[in-house]
Short mmCIF file of C-alpha atoms and ligand atoms in Angstrom, two decimals:
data_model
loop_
_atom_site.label_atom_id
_atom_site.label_comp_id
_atom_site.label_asym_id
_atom_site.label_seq_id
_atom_site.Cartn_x
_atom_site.Cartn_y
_atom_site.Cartn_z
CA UNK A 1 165.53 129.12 202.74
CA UNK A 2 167.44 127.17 199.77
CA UNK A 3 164.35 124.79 199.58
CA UNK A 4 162.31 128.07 198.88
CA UNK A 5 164.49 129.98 196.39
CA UNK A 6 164.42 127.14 194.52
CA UNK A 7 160.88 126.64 194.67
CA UNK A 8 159.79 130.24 193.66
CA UNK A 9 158.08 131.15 190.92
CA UNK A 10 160.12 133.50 188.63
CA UNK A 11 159.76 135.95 185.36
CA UNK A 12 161.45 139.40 184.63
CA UNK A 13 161.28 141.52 187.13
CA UNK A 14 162.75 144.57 185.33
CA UNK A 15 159.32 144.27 183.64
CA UNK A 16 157.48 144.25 187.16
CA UNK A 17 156.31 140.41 185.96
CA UNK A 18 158.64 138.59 188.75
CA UNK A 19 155.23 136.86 190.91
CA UNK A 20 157.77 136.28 194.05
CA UNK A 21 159.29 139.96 194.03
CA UNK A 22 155.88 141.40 193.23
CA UNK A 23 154.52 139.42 196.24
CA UNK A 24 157.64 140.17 197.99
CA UNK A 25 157.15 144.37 197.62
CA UNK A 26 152.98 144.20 198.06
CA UNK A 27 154.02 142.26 202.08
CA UNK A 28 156.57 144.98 202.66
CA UNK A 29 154.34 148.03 201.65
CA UNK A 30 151.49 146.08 203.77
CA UNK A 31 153.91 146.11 206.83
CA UNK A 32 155.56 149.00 206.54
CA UNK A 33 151.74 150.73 205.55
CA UNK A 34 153.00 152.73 202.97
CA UNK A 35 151.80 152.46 199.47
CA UNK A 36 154.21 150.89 197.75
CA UNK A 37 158.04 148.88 198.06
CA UNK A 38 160.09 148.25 195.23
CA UNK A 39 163.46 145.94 195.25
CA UNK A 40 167.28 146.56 195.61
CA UNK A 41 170.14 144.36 195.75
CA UNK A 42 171.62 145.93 198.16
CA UNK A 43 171.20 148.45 201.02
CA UNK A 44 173.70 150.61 199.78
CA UNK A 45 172.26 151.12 196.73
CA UNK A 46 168.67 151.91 198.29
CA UNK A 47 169.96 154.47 200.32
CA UNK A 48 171.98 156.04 197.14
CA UNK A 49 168.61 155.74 195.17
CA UNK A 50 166.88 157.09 198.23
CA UNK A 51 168.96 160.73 197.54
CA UNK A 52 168.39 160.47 193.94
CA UNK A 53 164.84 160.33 194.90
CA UNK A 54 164.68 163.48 197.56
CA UNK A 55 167.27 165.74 196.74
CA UNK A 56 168.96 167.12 193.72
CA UNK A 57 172.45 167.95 193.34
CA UNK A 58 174.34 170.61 195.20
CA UNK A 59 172.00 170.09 198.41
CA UNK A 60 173.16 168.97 202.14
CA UNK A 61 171.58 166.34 203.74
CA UNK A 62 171.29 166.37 207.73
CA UNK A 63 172.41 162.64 209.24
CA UNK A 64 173.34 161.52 212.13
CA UNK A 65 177.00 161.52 212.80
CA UNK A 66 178.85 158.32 211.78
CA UNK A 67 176.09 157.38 209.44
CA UNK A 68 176.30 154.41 206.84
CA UNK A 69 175.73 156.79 204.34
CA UNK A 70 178.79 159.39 204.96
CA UNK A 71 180.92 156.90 205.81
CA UNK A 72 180.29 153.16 204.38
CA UNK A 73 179.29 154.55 200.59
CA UNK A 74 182.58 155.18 199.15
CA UNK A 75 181.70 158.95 198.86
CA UNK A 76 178.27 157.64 197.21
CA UNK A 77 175.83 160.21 198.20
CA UNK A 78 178.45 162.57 196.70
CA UNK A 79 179.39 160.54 193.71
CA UNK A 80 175.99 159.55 192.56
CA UNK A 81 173.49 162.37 193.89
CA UNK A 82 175.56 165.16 193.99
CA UNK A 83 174.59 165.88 197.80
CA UNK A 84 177.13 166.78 200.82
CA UNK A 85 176.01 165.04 204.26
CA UNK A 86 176.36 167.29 207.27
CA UNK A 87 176.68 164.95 210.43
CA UNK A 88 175.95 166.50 213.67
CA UNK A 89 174.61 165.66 217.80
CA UNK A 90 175.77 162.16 219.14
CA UNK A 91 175.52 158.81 219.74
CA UNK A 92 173.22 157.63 216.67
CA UNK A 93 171.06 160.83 217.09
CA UNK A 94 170.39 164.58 217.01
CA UNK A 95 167.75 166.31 218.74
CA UNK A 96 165.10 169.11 216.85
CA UNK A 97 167.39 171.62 218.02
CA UNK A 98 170.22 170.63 216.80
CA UNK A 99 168.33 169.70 213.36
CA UNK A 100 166.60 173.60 213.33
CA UNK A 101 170.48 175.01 213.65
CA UNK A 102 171.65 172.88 211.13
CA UNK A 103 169.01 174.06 208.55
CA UNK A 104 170.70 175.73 205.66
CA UNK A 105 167.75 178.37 204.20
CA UNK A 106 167.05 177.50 200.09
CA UNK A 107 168.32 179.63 197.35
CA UNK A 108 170.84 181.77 199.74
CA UNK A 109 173.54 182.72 197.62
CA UNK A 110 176.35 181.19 199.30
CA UNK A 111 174.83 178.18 200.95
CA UNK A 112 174.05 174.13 199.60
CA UNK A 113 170.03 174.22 200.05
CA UNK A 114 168.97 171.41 203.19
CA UNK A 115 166.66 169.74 201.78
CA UNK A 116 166.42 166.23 204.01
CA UNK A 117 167.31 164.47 207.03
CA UNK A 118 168.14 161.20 207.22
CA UNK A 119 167.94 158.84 210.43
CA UNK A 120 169.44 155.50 210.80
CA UNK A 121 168.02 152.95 213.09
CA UNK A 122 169.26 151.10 214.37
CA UNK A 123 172.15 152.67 214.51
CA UNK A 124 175.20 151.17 212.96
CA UNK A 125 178.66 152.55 214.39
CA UNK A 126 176.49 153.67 217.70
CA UNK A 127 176.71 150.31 218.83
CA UNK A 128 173.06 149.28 217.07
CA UNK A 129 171.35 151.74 219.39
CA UNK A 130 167.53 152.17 218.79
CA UNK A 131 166.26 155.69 217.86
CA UNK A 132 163.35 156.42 220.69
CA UNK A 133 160.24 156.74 218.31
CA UNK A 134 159.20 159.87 220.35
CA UNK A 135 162.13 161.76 219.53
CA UNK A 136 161.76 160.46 215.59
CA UNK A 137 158.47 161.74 215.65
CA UNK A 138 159.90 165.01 216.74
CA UNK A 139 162.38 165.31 214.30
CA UNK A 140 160.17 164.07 211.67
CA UNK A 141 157.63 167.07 212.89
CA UNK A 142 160.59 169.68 212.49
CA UNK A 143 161.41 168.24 209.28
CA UNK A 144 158.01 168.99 207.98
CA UNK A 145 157.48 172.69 209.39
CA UNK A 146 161.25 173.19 207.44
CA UNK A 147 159.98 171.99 204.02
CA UNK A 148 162.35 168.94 204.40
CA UNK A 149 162.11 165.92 203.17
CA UNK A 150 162.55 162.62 205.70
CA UNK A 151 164.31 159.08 204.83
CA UNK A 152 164.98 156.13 207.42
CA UNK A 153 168.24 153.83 206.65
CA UNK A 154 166.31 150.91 208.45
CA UNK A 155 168.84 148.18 207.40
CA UNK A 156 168.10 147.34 210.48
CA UNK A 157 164.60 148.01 211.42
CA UNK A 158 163.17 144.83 212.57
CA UNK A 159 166.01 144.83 215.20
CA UNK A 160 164.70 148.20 216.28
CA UNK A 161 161.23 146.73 216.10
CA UNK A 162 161.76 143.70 218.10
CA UNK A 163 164.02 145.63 220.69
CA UNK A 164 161.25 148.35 221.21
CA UNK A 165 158.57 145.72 220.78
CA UNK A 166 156.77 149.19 218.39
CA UNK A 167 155.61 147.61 214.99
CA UNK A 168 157.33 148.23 211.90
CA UNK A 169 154.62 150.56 210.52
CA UNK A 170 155.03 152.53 213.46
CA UNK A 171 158.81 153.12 213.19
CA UNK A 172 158.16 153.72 209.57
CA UNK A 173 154.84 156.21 209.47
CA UNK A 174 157.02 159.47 210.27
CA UNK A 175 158.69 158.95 207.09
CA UNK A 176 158.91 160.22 203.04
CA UNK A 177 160.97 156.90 202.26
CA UNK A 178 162.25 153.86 204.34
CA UNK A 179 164.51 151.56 203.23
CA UNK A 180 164.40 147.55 205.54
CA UNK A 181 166.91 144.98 204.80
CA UNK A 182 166.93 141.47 204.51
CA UNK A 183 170.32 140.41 204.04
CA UNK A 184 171.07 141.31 207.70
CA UNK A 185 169.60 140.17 210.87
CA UNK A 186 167.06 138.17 208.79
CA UNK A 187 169.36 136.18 206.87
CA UNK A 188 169.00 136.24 203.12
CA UNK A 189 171.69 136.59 200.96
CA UNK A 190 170.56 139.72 198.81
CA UNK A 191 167.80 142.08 198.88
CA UNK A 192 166.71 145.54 200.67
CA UNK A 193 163.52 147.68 199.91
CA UNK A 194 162.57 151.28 200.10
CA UNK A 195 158.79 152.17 200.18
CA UNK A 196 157.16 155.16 200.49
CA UNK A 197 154.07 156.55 198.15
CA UNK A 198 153.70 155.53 194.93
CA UNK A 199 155.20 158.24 193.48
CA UNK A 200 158.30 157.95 195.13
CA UNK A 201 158.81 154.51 194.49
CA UNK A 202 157.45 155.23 190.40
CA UNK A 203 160.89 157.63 190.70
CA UNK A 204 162.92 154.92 192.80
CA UNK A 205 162.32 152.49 190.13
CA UNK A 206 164.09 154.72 187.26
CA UNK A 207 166.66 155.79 189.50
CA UNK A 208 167.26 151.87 190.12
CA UNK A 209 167.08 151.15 186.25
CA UNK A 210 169.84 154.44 185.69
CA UNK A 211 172.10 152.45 188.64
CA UNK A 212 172.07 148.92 186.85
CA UNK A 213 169.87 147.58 189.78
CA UNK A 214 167.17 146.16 188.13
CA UNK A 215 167.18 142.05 187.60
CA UNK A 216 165.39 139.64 185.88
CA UNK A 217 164.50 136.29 187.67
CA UNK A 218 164.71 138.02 191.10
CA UNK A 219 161.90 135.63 192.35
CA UNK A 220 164.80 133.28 193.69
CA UNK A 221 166.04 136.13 195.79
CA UNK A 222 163.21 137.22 196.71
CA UNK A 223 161.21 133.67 198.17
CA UNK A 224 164.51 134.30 200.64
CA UNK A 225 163.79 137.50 201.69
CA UNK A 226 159.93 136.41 202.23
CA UNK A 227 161.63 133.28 204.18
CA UNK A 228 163.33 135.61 206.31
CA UNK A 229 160.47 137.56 207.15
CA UNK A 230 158.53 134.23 207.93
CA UNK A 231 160.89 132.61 210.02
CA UNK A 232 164.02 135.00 210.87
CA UNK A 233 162.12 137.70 212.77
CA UNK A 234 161.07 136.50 216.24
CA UNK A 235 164.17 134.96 217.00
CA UNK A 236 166.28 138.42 216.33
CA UNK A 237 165.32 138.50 220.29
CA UNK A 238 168.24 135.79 220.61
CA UNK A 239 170.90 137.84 218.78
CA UNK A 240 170.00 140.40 221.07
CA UNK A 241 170.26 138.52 223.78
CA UNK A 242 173.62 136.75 222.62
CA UNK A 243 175.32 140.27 222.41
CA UNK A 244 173.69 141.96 225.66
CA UNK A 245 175.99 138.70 226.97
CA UNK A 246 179.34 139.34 225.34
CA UNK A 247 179.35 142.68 226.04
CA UNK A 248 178.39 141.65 229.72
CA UNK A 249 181.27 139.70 230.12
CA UNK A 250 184.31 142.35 228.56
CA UNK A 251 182.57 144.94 230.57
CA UNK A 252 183.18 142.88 233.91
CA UNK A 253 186.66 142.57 233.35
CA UNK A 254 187.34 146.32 232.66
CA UNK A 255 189.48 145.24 229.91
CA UNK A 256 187.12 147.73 227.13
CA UNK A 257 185.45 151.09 227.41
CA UNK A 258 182.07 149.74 226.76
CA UNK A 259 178.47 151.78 227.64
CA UNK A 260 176.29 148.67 228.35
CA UNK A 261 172.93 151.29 227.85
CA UNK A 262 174.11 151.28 223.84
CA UNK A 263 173.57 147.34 224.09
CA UNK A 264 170.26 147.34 223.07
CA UNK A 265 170.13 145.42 219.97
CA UNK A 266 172.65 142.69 217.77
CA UNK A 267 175.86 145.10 217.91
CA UNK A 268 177.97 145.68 219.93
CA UNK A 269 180.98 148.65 219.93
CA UNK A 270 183.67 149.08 222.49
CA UNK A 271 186.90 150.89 222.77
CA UNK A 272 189.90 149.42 223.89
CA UNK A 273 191.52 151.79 226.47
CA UNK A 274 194.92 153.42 225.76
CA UNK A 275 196.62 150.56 228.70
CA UNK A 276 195.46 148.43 226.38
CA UNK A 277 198.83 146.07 224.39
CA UNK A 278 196.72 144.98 221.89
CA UNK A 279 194.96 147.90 219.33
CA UNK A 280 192.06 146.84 216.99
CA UNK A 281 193.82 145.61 213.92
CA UNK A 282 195.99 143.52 216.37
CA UNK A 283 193.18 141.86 218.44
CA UNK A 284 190.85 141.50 215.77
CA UNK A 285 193.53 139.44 213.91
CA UNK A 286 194.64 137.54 217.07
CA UNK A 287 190.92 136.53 217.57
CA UNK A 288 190.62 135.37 213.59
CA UNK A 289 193.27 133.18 215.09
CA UNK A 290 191.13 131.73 216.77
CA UNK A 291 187.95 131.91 214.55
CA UNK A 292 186.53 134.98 216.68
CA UNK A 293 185.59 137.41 213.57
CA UNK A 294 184.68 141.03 214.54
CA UNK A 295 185.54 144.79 212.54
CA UNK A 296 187.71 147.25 213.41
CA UNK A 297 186.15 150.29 213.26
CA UNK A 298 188.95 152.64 214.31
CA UNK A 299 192.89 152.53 215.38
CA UNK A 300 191.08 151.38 219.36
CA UNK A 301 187.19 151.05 218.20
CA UNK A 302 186.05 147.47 217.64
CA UNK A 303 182.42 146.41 216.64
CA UNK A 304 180.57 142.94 217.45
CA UNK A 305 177.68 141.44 215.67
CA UNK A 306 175.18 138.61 216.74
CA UNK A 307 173.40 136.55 213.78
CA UNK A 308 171.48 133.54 213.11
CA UNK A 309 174.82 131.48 211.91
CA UNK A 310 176.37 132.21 215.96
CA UNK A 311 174.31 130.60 218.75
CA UNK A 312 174.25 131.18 222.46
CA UNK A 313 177.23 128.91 223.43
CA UNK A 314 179.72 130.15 220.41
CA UNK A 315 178.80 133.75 221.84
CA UNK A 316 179.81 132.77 225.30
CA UNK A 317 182.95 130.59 223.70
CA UNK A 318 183.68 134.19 222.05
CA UNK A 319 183.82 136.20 224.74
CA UNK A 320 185.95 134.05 226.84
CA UNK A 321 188.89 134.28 223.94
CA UNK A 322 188.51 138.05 223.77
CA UNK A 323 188.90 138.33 226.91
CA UNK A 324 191.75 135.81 227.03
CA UNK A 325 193.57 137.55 224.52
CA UNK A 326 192.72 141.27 226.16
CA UNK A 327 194.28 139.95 229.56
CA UNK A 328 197.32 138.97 227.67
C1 PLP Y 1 172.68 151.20 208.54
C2 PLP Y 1 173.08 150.55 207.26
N1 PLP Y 1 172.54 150.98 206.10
C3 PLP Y 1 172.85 150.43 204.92
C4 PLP Y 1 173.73 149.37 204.84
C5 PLP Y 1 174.10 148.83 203.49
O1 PLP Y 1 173.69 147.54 203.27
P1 PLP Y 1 174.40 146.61 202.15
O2 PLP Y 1 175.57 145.99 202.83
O3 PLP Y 1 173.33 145.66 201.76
O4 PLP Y 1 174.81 147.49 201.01
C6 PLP Y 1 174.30 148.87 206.02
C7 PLP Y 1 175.27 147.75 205.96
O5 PLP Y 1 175.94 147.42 206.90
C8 PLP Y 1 173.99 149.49 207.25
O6 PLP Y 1 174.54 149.09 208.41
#
């Protein structure tokens, strides 16, 4: 991947005259099969150009609950876009239902207009649980006989696409807008991309400029993002496979509240139960310690993830100090 950035061929890309980014966002529109991609640093900033993009300010937005964009922005999508997120159903996802009660009518006196729903997957602080496409084509539907508009967070949508074995386009047709990583799973240092019509991403690309996202010689990050894509993506099955076997081994011991059916992808969440000495911020220090890294996501709510830098035997090395340390 170094060999390649520092091979590509560059020029200003906040001119569109970058060859590796342009060749870089023509692939991704290809494989997503929408008609166009543009570039973003960073994931966080697509999905805060992404509201700039489909909503105005003053609307609500319908995510799922514990999504990356109500609560790993810093308060972006109200900061930036002016837009209140309204989280609701469980686990990741919502059902139509629960998407048609949500519904806010326009121009009501008293009431933010609802004017897009947002679905992340694979789903971040669910434990990297994959959306089924059936009900995303559902909600998608309801979306569309509501007048609302419909954006995926798919940070990390080749995981979903490799779990599911569904192509990317698939998991992506439903949508207005859809926004892939490459910084995660795939391994590049930089670099996410929404795509959608041209249109959209004509709009995306001013909303980018009014952010301070647009760069010049992005070729070099870029040639790693197409590296990723050439080499990274088939062997996402082994990150997979490296977390199904953590989690494996805590859940045997009954030392963590763990739901092995959320194990689908590169993530894994558990909670430890209230028995439990240790709470997050103790046993995620105690297992830096021992150069184990994982999050805390809550006081008793830890999360795991797999990636190319971690192979099989560190994972199984891993889990045999957590569950050292959880035994006491
Ligand atoms: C679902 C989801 N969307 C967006 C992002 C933001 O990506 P970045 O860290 O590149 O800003 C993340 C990062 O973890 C994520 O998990």
């Amino acid at each position: 991947m170094r060999a390649a950035m520092a091979q590509a061929p560059v020029g200003d890309d906040q001119y569109g005259e970058d060859p590796t980014t342009n060749l870089l966002q023509f692939r991704l529109a290809e494989i997503l099969g929408k008609e166009a991609s543009l570039w973003l640093p960073t994931g966080t900033m697509a999905n805060q150009v992404a509201l700039r993009v489909l909503t105005r300010p003053g609307d609500e937005v319908i995510a799922s609950r514990q999504s990356h964009a109500g609560w790993h922005e810093a308060g972006g999508a109200a900061a930036n876009a002016g837009v209140q997120i309204h989280e609701i159903g469980e686990r990741g996802m919502f059902t139509p239902e629960e998407l048609r009660a949500a519904i806010k009518p326009r121009n009501f006196a008293i009431f933010p207009s609802t004017t897009l729903v947002q679905i992340e997957n694979t789903h971040n602080r669910a434990g990297g649980v994959v959306v089924p496409q059936g009900l995303v084509e559902n909600l998608c539907a309801t979306a569309r006989e509501e007048g609302l508009a419909t954006y995926l967070d798919g940070a990390r949508l080749w995981n979903a696409s490799v779990a599911s074995g569904l192509a990317p386009a698939t998991l992506a047709a439903p949508f207005d807008l859809v926004a892939v990583a490459f910084s995660k799973g795939l391994g590049a240092p930089a670099g996410s991309l929404l795509a959608g019509s041209k249109a959209t991403i004509d709009s995306a690309r001013r909303h980018r400029q009014r952010m301070g996202g647009a760069m010049r010689q992005n070729g070099i990050l870029a040639a790693a993002a197409l590296y990723g894509l050439e080499h990274h993506l088939e062997r996402l099955a082994i990150d997979h496979a490296n977390a199904r076997l953590i989690a494996e081994r805590l859940a045997a011991r009954t030392l963590v509240q763990l739901d092995l059916a959320t194990v689908e992808t590169n993530i894994v969440v558990f909670n430890l139960p209230a028995a439990s000495k240790l709470d997050a911020p103790g046993l995620t220090q105690r297992a830096r310690e021992r150069d184990v890294l994982l999050n805390a996501f809550g006081p008793r709510t830890l999360r795991i993830v797999t990636h190319l830098d971690v192979n099989t035997e560190q994972c199984k090395k891993a889990a045999e100090i957590l569950v050292e340390l959880l035994k006491g």
